[in-house]
Coordinates of C-alpha atoms and ligand atoms in Angstrom, one line a residue:
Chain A
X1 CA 118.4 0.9 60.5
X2 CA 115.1 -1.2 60.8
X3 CA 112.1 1.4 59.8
X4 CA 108.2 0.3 59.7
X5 CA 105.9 3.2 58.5
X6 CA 102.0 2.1 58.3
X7 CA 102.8 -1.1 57.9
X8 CA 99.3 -3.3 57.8
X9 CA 99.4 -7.0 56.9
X10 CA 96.6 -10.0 57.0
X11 CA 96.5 -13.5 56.8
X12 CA 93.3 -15.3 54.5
X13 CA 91.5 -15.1 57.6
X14 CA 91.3 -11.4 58.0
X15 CA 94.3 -8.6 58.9
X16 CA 96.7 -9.2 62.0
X17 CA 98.5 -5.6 61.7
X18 CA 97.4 -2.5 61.0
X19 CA 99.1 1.0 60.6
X20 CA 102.3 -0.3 62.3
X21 CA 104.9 2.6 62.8
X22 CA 108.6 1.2 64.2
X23 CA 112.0 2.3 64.3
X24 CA 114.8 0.7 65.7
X25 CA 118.5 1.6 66.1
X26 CA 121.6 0.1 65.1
X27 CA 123.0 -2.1 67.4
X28 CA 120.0 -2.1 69.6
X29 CA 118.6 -4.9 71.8
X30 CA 115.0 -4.7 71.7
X31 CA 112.6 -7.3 73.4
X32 CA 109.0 -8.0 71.7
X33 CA 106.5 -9.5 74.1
X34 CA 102.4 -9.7 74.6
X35 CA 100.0 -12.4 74.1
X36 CA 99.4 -15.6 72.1
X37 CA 98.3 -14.3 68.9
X38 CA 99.3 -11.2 69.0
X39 CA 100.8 -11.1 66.2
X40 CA 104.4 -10.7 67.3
X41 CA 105.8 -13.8 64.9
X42 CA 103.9 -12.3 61.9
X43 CA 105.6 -8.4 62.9
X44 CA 108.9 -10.0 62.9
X45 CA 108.8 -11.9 59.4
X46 CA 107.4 -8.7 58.2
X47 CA 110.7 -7.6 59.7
X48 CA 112.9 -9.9 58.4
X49 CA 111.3 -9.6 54.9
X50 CA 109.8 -12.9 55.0
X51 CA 106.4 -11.4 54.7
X52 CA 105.7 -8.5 52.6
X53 CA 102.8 -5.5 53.5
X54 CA 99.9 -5.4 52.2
X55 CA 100.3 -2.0 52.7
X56 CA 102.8 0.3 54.5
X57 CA 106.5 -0.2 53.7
X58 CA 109.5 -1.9 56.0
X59 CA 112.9 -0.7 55.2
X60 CA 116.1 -2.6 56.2
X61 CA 119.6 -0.4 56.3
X62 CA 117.3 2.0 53.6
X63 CA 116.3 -0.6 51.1
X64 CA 112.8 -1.5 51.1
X65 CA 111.8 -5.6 51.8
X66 CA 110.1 -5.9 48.8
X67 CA 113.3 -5.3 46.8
X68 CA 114.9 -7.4 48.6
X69 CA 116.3 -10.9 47.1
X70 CA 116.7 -13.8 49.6
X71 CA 120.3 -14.2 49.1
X72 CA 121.0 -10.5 50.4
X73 CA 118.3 -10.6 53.0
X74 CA 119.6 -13.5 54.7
X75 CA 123.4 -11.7 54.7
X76 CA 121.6 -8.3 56.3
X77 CA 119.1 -10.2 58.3
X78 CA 119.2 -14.2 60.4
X79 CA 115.9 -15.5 61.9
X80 CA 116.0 -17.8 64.4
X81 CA 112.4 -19.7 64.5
X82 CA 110.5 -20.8 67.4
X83 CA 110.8 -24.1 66.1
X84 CA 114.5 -25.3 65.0
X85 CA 113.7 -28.2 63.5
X86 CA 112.2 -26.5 60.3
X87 CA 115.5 -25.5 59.7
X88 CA 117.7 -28.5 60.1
X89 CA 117.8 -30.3 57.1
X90 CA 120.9 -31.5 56.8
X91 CA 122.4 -35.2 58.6
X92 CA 125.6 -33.4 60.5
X93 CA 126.1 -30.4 62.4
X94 CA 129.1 -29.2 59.7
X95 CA 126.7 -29.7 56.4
X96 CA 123.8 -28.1 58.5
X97 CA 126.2 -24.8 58.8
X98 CA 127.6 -25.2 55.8
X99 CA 124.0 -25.1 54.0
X100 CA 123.4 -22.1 55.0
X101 CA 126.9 -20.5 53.9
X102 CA 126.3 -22.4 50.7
X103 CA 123.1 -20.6 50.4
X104 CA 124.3 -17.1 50.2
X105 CA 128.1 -17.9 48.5
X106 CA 130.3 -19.0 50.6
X107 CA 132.4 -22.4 50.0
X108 CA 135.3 -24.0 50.0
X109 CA 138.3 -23.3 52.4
X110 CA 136.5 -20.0 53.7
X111 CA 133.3 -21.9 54.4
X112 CA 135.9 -24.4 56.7
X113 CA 136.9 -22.0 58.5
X114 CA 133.7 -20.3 59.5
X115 CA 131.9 -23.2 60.5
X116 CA 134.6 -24.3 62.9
X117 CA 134.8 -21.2 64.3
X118 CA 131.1 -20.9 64.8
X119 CA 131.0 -24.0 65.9
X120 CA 133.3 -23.7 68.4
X121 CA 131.9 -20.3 69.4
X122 CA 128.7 -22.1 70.3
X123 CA 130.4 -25.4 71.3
X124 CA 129.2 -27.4 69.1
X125 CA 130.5 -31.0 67.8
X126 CA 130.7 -30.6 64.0
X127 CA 130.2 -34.6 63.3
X128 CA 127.1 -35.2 65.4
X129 CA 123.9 -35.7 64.1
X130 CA 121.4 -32.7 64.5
X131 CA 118.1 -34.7 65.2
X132 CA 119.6 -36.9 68.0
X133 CA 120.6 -34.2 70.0
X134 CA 118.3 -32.6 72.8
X135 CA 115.8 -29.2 72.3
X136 CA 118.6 -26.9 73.4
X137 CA 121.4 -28.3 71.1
X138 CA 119.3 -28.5 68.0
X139 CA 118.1 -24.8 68.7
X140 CA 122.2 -24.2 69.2
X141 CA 122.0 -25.8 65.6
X142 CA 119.8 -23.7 63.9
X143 CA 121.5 -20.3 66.0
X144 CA 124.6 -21.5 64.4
X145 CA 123.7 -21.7 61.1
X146 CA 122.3 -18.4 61.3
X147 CA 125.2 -17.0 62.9
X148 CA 127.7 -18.2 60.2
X149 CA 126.3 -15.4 57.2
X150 CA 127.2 -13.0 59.9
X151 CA 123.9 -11.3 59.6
X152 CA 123.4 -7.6 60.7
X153 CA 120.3 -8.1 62.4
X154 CA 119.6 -10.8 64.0
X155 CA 115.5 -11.9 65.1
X156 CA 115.0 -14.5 67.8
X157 CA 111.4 -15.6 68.1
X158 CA 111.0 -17.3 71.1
X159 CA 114.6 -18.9 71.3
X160 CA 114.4 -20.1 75.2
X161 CA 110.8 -22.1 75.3
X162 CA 111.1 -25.4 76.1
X163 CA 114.8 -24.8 77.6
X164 CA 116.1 -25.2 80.8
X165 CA 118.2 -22.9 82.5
X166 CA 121.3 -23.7 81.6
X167 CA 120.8 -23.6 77.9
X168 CA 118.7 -21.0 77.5
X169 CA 121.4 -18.6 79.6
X170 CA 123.9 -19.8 77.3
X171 CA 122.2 -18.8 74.1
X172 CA 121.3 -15.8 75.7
X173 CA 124.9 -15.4 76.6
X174 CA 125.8 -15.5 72.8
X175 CA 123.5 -13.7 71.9
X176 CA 124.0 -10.7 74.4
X177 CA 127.9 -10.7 73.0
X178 CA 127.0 -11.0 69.3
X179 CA 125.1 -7.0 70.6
X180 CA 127.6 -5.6 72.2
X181 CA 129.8 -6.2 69.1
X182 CA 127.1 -4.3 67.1
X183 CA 124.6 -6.9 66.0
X184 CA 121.3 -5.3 66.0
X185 CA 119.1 -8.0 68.1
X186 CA 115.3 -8.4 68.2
X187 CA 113.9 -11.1 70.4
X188 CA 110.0 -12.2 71.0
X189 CA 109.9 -13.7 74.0
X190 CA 107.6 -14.3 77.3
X191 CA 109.6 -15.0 79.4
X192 CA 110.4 -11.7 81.5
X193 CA 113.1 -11.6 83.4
X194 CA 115.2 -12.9 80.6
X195 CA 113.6 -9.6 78.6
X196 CA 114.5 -7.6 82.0
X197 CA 118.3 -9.1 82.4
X198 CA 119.1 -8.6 78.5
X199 CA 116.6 -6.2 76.2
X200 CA 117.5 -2.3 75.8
X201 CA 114.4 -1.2 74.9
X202 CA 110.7 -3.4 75.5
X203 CA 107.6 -3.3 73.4
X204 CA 104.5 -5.1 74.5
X205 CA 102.6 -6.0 71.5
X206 CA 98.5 -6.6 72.0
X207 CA 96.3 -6.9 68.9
X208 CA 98.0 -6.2 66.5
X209 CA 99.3 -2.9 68.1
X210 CA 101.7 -1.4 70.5
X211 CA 100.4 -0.6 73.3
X212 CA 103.9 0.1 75.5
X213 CA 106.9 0.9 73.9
X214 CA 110.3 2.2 75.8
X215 CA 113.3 1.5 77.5
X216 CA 113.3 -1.6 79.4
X217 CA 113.2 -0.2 82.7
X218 CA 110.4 2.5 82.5
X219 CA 108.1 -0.3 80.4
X220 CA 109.0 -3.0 82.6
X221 CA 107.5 -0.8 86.5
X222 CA 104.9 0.7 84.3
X223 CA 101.7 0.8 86.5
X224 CA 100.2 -0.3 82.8
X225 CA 101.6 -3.5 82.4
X226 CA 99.9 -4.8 85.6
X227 CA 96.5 -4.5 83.6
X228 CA 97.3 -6.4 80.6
X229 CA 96.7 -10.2 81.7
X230 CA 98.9 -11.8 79.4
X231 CA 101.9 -10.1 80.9
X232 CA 103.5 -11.3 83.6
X233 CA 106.2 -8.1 84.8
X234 CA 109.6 -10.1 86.3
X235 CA 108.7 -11.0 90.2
X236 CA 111.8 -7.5 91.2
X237 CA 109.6 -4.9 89.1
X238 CA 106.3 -6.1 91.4
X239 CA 108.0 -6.3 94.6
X240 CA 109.6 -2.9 93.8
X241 CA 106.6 -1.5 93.1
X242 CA 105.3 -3.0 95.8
X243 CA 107.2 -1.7 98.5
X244 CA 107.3 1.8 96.7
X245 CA 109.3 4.8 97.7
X246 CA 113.0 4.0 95.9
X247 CA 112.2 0.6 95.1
X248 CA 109.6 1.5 92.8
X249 CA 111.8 2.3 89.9
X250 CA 114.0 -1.0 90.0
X251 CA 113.3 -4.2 87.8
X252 CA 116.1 -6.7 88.6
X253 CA 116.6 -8.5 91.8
X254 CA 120.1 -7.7 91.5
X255 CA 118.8 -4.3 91.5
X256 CA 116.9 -4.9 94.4
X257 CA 119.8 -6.6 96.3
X258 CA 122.5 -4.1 96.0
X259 CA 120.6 -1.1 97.0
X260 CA 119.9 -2.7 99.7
X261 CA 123.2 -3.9 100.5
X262 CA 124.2 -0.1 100.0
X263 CA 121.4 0.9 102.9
X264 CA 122.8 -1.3 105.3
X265 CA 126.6 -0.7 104.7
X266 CA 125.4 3.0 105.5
X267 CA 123.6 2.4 108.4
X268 CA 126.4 0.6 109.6
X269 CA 129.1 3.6 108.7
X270 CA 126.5 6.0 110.3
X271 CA 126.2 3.7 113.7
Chain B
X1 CA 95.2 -26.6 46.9
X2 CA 95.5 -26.2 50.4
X3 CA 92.6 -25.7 52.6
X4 CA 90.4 -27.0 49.3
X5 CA 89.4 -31.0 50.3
X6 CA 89.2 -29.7 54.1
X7 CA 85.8 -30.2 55.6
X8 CA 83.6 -26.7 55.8
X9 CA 80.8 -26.2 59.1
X10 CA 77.5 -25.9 58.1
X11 CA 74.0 -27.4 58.1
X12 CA 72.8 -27.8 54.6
X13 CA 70.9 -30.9 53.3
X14 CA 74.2 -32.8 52.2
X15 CA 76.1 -32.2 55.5
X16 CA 73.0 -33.6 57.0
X17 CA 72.7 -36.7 54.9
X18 CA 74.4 -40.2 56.3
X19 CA 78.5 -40.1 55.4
X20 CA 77.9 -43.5 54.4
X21 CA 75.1 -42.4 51.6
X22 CA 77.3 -39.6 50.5
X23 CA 79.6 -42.2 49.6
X24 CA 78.3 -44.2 47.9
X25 CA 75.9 -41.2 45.9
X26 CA 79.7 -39.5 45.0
X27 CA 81.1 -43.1 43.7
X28 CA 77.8 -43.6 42.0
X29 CA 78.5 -40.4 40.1
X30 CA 81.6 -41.1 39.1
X31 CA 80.9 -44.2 37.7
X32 CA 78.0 -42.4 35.6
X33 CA 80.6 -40.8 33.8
X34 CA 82.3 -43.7 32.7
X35 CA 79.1 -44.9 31.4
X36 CA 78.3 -42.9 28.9
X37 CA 80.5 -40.8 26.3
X38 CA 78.5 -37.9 25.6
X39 CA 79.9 -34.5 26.5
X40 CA 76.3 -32.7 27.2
X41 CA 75.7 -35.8 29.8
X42 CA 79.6 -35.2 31.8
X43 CA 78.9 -31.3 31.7
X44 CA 75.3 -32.4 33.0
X45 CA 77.2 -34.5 36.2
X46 CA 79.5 -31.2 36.9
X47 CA 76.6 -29.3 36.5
X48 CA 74.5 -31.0 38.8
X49 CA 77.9 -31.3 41.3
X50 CA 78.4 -27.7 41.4
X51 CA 75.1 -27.0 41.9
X52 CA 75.1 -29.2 44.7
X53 CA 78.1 -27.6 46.2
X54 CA 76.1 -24.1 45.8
X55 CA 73.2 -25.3 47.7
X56 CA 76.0 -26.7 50.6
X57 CA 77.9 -23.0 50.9
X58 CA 81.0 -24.4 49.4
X59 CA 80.3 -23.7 45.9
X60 CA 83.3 -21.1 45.3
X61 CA 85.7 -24.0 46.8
X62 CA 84.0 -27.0 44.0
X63 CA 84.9 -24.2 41.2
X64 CA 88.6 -23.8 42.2
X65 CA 88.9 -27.7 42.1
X66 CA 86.7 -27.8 38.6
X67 CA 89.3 -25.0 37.0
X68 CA 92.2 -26.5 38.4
X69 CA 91.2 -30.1 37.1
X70 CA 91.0 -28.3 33.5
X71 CA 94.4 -27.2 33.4
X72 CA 95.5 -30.8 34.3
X73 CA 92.9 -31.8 31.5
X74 CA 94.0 -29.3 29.2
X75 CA 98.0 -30.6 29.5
X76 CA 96.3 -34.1 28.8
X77 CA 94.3 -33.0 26.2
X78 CA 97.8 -31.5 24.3
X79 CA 99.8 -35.0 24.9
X80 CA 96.6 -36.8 23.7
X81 CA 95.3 -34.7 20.7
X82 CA 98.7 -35.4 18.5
X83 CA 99.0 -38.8 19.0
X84 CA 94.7 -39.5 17.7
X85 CA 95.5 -39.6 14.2
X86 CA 92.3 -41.4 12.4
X87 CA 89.0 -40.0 11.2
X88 CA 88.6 -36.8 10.2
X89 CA 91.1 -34.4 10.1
X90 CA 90.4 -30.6 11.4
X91 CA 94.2 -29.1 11.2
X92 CA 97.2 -30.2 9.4
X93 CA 100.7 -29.4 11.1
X94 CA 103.9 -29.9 9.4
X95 CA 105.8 -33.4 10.3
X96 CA 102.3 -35.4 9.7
X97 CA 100.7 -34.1 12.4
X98 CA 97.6 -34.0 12.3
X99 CA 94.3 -32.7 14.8
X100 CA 91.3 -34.8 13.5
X101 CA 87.9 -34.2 15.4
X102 CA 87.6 -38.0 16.7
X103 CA 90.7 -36.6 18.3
X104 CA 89.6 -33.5 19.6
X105 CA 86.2 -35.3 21.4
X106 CA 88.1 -38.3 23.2
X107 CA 90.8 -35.8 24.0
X108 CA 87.8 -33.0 25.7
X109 CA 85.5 -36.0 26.6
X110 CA 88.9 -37.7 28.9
X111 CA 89.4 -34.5 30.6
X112 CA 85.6 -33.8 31.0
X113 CA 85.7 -37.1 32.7
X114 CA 88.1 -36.6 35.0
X115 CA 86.3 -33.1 36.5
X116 CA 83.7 -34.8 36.4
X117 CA 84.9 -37.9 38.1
X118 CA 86.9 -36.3 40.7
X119 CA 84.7 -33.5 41.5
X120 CA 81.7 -35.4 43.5
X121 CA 84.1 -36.9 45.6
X122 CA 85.8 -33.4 46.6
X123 CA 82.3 -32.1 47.2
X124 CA 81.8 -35.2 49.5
X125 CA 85.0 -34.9 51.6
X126 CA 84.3 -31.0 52.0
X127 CA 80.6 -31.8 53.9
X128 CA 81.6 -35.0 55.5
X129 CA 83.8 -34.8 58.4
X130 CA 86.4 -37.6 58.6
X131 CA 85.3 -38.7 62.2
X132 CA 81.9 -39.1 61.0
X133 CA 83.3 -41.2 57.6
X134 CA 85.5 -43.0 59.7
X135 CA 82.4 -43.7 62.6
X136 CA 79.8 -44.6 59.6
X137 CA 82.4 -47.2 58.3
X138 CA 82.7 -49.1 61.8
X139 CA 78.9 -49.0 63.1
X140 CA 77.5 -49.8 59.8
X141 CA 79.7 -52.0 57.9
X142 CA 81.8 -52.9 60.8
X143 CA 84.9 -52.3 59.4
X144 CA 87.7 -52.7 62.1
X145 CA 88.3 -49.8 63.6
X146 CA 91.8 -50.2 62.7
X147 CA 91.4 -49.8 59.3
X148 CA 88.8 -47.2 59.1
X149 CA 91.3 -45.3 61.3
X150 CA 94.2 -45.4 59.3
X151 CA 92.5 -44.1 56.2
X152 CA 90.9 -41.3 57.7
X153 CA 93.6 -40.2 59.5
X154 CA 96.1 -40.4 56.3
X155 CA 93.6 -38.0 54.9
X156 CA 93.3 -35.6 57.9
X157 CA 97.0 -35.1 58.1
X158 CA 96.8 -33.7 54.8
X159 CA 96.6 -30.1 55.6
X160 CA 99.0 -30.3 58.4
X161 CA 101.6 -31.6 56.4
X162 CA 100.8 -29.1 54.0
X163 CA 101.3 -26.3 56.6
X164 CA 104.5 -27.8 57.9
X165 CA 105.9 -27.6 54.4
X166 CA 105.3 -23.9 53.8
X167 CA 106.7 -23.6 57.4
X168 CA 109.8 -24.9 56.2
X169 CA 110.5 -23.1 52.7
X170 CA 109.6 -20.2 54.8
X171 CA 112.6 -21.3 57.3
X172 CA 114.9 -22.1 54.2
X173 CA 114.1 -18.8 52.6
X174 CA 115.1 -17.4 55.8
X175 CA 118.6 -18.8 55.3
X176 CA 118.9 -17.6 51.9
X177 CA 117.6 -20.4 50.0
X178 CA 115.4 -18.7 46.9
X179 CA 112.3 -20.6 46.1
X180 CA 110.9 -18.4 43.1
X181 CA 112.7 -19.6 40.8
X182 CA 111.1 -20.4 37.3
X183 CA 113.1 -23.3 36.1
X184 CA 111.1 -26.3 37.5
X185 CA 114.3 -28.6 37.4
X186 CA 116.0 -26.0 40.2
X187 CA 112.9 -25.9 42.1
X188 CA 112.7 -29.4 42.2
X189 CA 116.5 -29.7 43.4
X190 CA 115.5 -27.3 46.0
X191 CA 112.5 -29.1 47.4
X192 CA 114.5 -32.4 48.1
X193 CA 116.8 -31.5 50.5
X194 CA 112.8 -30.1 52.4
X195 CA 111.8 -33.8 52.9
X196 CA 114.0 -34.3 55.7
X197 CA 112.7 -32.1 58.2
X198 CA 109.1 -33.2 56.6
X199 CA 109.8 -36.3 57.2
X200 CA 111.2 -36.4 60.6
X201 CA 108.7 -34.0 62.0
X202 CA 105.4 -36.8 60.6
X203 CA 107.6 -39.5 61.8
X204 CA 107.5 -37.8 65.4
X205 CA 103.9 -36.7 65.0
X206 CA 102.5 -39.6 64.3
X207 CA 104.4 -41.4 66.7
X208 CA 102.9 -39.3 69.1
X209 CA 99.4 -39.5 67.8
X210 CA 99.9 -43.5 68.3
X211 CA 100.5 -43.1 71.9
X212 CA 97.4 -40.7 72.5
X213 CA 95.4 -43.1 71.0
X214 CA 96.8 -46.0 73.2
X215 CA 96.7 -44.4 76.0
X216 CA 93.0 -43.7 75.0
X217 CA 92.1 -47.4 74.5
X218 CA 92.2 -47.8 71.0
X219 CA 92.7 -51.3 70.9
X220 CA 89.8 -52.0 73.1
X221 CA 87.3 -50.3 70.5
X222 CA 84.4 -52.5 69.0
X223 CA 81.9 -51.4 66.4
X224 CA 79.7 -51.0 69.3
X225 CA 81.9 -48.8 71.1
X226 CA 81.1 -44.6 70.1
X227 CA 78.7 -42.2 71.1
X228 CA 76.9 -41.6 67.2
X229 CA 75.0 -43.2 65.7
X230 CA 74.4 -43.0 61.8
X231 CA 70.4 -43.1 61.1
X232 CA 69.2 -43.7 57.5
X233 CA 66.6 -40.7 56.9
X234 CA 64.2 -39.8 54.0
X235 CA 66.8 -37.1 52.9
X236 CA 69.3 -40.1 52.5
X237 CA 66.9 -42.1 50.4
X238 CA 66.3 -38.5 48.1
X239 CA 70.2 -38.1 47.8
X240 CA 71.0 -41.4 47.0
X241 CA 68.0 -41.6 44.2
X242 CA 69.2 -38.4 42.6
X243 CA 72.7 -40.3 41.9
X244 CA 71.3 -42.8 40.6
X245 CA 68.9 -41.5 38.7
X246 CA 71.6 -39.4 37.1
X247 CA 73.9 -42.5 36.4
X248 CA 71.3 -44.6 35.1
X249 CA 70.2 -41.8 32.4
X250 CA 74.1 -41.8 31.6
X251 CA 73.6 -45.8 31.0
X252 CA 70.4 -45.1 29.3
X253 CA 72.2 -42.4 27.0
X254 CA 75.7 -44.6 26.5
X255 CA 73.7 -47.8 25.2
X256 CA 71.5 -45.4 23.0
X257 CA 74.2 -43.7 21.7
Ligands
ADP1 N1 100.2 -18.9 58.4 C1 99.1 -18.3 58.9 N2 98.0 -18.4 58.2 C2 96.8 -17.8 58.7 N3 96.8 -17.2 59.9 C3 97.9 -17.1 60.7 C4 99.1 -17.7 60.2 N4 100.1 -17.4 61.1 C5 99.5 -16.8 62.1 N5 98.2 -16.6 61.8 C6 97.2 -15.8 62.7 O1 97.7 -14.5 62.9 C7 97.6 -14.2 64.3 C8 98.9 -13.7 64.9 O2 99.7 -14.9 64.9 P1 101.2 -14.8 65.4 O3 101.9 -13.7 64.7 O4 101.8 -16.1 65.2 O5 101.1 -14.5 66.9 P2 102.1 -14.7 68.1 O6 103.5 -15.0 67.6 O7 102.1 -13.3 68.8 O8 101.6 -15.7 69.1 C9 96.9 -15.3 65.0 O9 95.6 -15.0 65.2 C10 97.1 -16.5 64.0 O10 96.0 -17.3 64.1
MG2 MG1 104.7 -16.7 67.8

């Protein structure tokens, strides 16, 4: 689906990436994380197609970026940005979707419909003005106006800074749905026990490089990820490690919970 | 053009001379070129600006603005040269138009002039950082504070503006929008709907910036108030003389001439 081989790119001020291999599945979920600067924003426009490599070659569904025109790159392929107000530009919710439906084709009674249903889907009031709503609804905004091309891959970079609870676990909601329908999701973010409750697969990103790459369970209780500073593993992966034995393999406090819900209702039968 | 007028670290002789000097040394050369309407003494003023921008480290940067400044010349040059129809005439074009060399030197002489016109004041802005303009202009001339802090802060926001614009054709490209096109009409059509989110995101940052600098006591500042001070030294003296030196051969040559 989404191939990187060698892939290098640099900025003016010197290279960011180098020799970057990736592959990622269809319909995966897979959770990019690591430092400030690490160079995880620049590996998903490269992605996306936004940026091109200086070297290397990224393929999307077979065809290479490069070839890419931006009409058919945003159908295959929606980009959420860590900031959302880059990509309002429009004075009501329904132009603001409609813009970007406009963009690759669609109009008229088709375009209707789509918006209100993505609207709805996200519940979202059509009339209301984008910049006077809060972080959270604008972000909602910008998701839905992605969401409306019905893009096959779908990158999130950093959608739930700067959002409280609520909101952020009811993008994450939507976004978690839109996977299990199929969408292939990539998502930067820190924060990780959103990465542990949601991503398939984990890579921690440092330099420029990979430096863990797996399934979200045996990257999120590696011994490894202790070391690197800017990585915080979720509060359930430590205290599992912690206490060791069976523990040590579990991530989530739900985990955590039911198991030892299980020990007790055995003692109990046992007794 | 980004990045080009933004100031460049270093600790040559004009980074080390007074902002206010530099000033004045840069207007002084611009006003040399006005003087005087010989080509040889405008190429001499570039000359002598590029060289100075060698000596400073930021002599690639002064060439990109020199080039750049030519093409705008040269498109001047084009709307100019048809229109200059007495004296001598070089080329004859069909529909009585007609290249005559009188022409041809105002035309070169106009875009010279405005290289070389524009160019001493990009070299100044690229050596001179804008808190030390801004400081120079309140402890020495005691300008308000006020004002000295609204001009140097329209020019410092420059570059961020400029880097929240690509950030937003790259978040519009994102969403389909395509950019490279090559009629310039399309482009422009495209750009509009960009000043929005331009706008609302300098309307928030600067409103932010206000408060900081409230909060800070900005309207309890003097000319006395600040930590720097801007000495006069010998270099400033030697910097200055050069410009005028320069300007007053270019009066010398213009009433010769
Ligand atoms: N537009 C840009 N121009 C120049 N350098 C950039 C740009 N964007 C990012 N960088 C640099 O590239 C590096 C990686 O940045 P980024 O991919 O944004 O990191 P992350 O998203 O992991 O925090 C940083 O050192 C940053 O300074
Ligand atoms: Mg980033």
């Amino acid at each position: 689906m989404i191939e990187l081989s060698n892939v290098a790119f640099g900025y003016a001020e010197g290279p960011v990436i180098n020799n970057l291999n990736l592959q990622l599945e269809k319909g995966s979920f897979t959770a990019i994380t690591g430092g400030n600067g690490a160079g995880k924003t620049t590996m998903v426009k490269l992605i996306s197609g936004l940026l091109k490599p200086t070297s290397g070659c990224v393929r999307l569904c077979g065809t290479d970026t490069r070839e890419l025109k931006a009409k058919n790159r945003a159908k295959l392929c929606g980009f959420l940005f860590q900031n959302p107000d880059r990509q309002i530009c429009k004075t009501s919710v329904y132009d603001e979707i409609g813009f970007s439906l406009s963009c690759i084709g669609i109009a008229g009674g088709e375009a209707d419909k789509i918006i209100r249903e993505t609207a709805e889907m996200l519940e979202l009031d059509t009339k209301s003005e984008p910049f006077s709503l809060s972080k959270g609804e604008r972000q909602k905004v910008a998701l839905a106006s992605v969401l409306a091309a019905n893009p096959e891959i779908l990158i999130l970079d950093e959608p739930t800074t700067g959002l409280d609870y609520r909101e952020c676990m009811r993008i994450m909601k939507i976004v978690a749905d839109l996977n299990n329908s199929g969408t292939t999701v990539i998502m930067v973010s820190h924060d990780m026990e959103i990465v542990a409750d949601f991503a398939k697969r984990v890579i921690v990103f440092e330099g420029g490089k990979i430096i863990l790459d797996g399934d979200c369970r045996s990257v999120l209780t590696d011994e490894r990820l202790r070391c690197i500073s800017s990585v915080l593993p979720p509060q359930a992966a430590v205290l599992g490690q912690k206490l060791g034995g069976r523990f040590s393999g579990l991530f989530t406090t739900e985990e955590i919970i039911s198991d030892c819900i299980l020990q007790s209702q055995c003692r109990m039968h046992n007794a | 053009m980004k990045g080009l007028l933004e100031y460049c670290r270093g600790n040559s002789f004009l980074h080390s001379c007074n902002p206010l000097i530099k000033i004045a040394a840069a207007f002084i050369m611009c006003v040399g070129c006005f003087m005087c309407s010989s080509l040889i003494y405008v190429l001499c003023v570039i000359g002598i600006t590029l060289i100075a921008g060698y000596s400073a480290g930021v002599g690639g940067k002064v060439l990109k603005i020199f080039t750049s400044l030519l093409k705008l010349g040269f498109i001047l040059l084009l709307l100019q040269i048809f229109f200059i129809s007495e004296g001598h005439v070089l080329i004859s074009l069909p529909f009585g138009i007609r290249v005559t060399a009188e022409g041809l030197h105002f035309c070169v002489l106009l875009a010279l002039r405005i290289a070389g016109a524009t160019l001493p004041l990009a070299l100044m802005l690229m050596v001179t950082k804008m808190s030390d303009i801004s400081g120079a202009l309140v402890k020495k001339l005691h300008v308000p504070y006020k004002y000295a802090f609204a001009i140097t802060t329209a020019l410092r926001f420059i570059p961020v503006f400029a880097d929240e614009m690509n950030g937003i054709i790259e978040a519009q490209t994102a969403r389909g929008v395509e950019f490279d096109t090559k009629n310039p009409i399309k482009k422009i059509s495209l750009m509009l709907p960009l000043c929005v989110p331009l706008l609302v995101s300098s309307v928030k940052r600067i409103e932010d910036s206000s408060t900081s600098a409230l909060l800070r006591g900005f309207s309890l500042r003097t000319y006395k108030s600040g930590v720097k001070t801007y000495p006069f030294h010998l270099r400033d003296a030697a910097l200055l003389s050069v410009a005028a030196v320069t300007s007053a051969c270019g009066l010398l040559i213009g009433i010769l001439i």
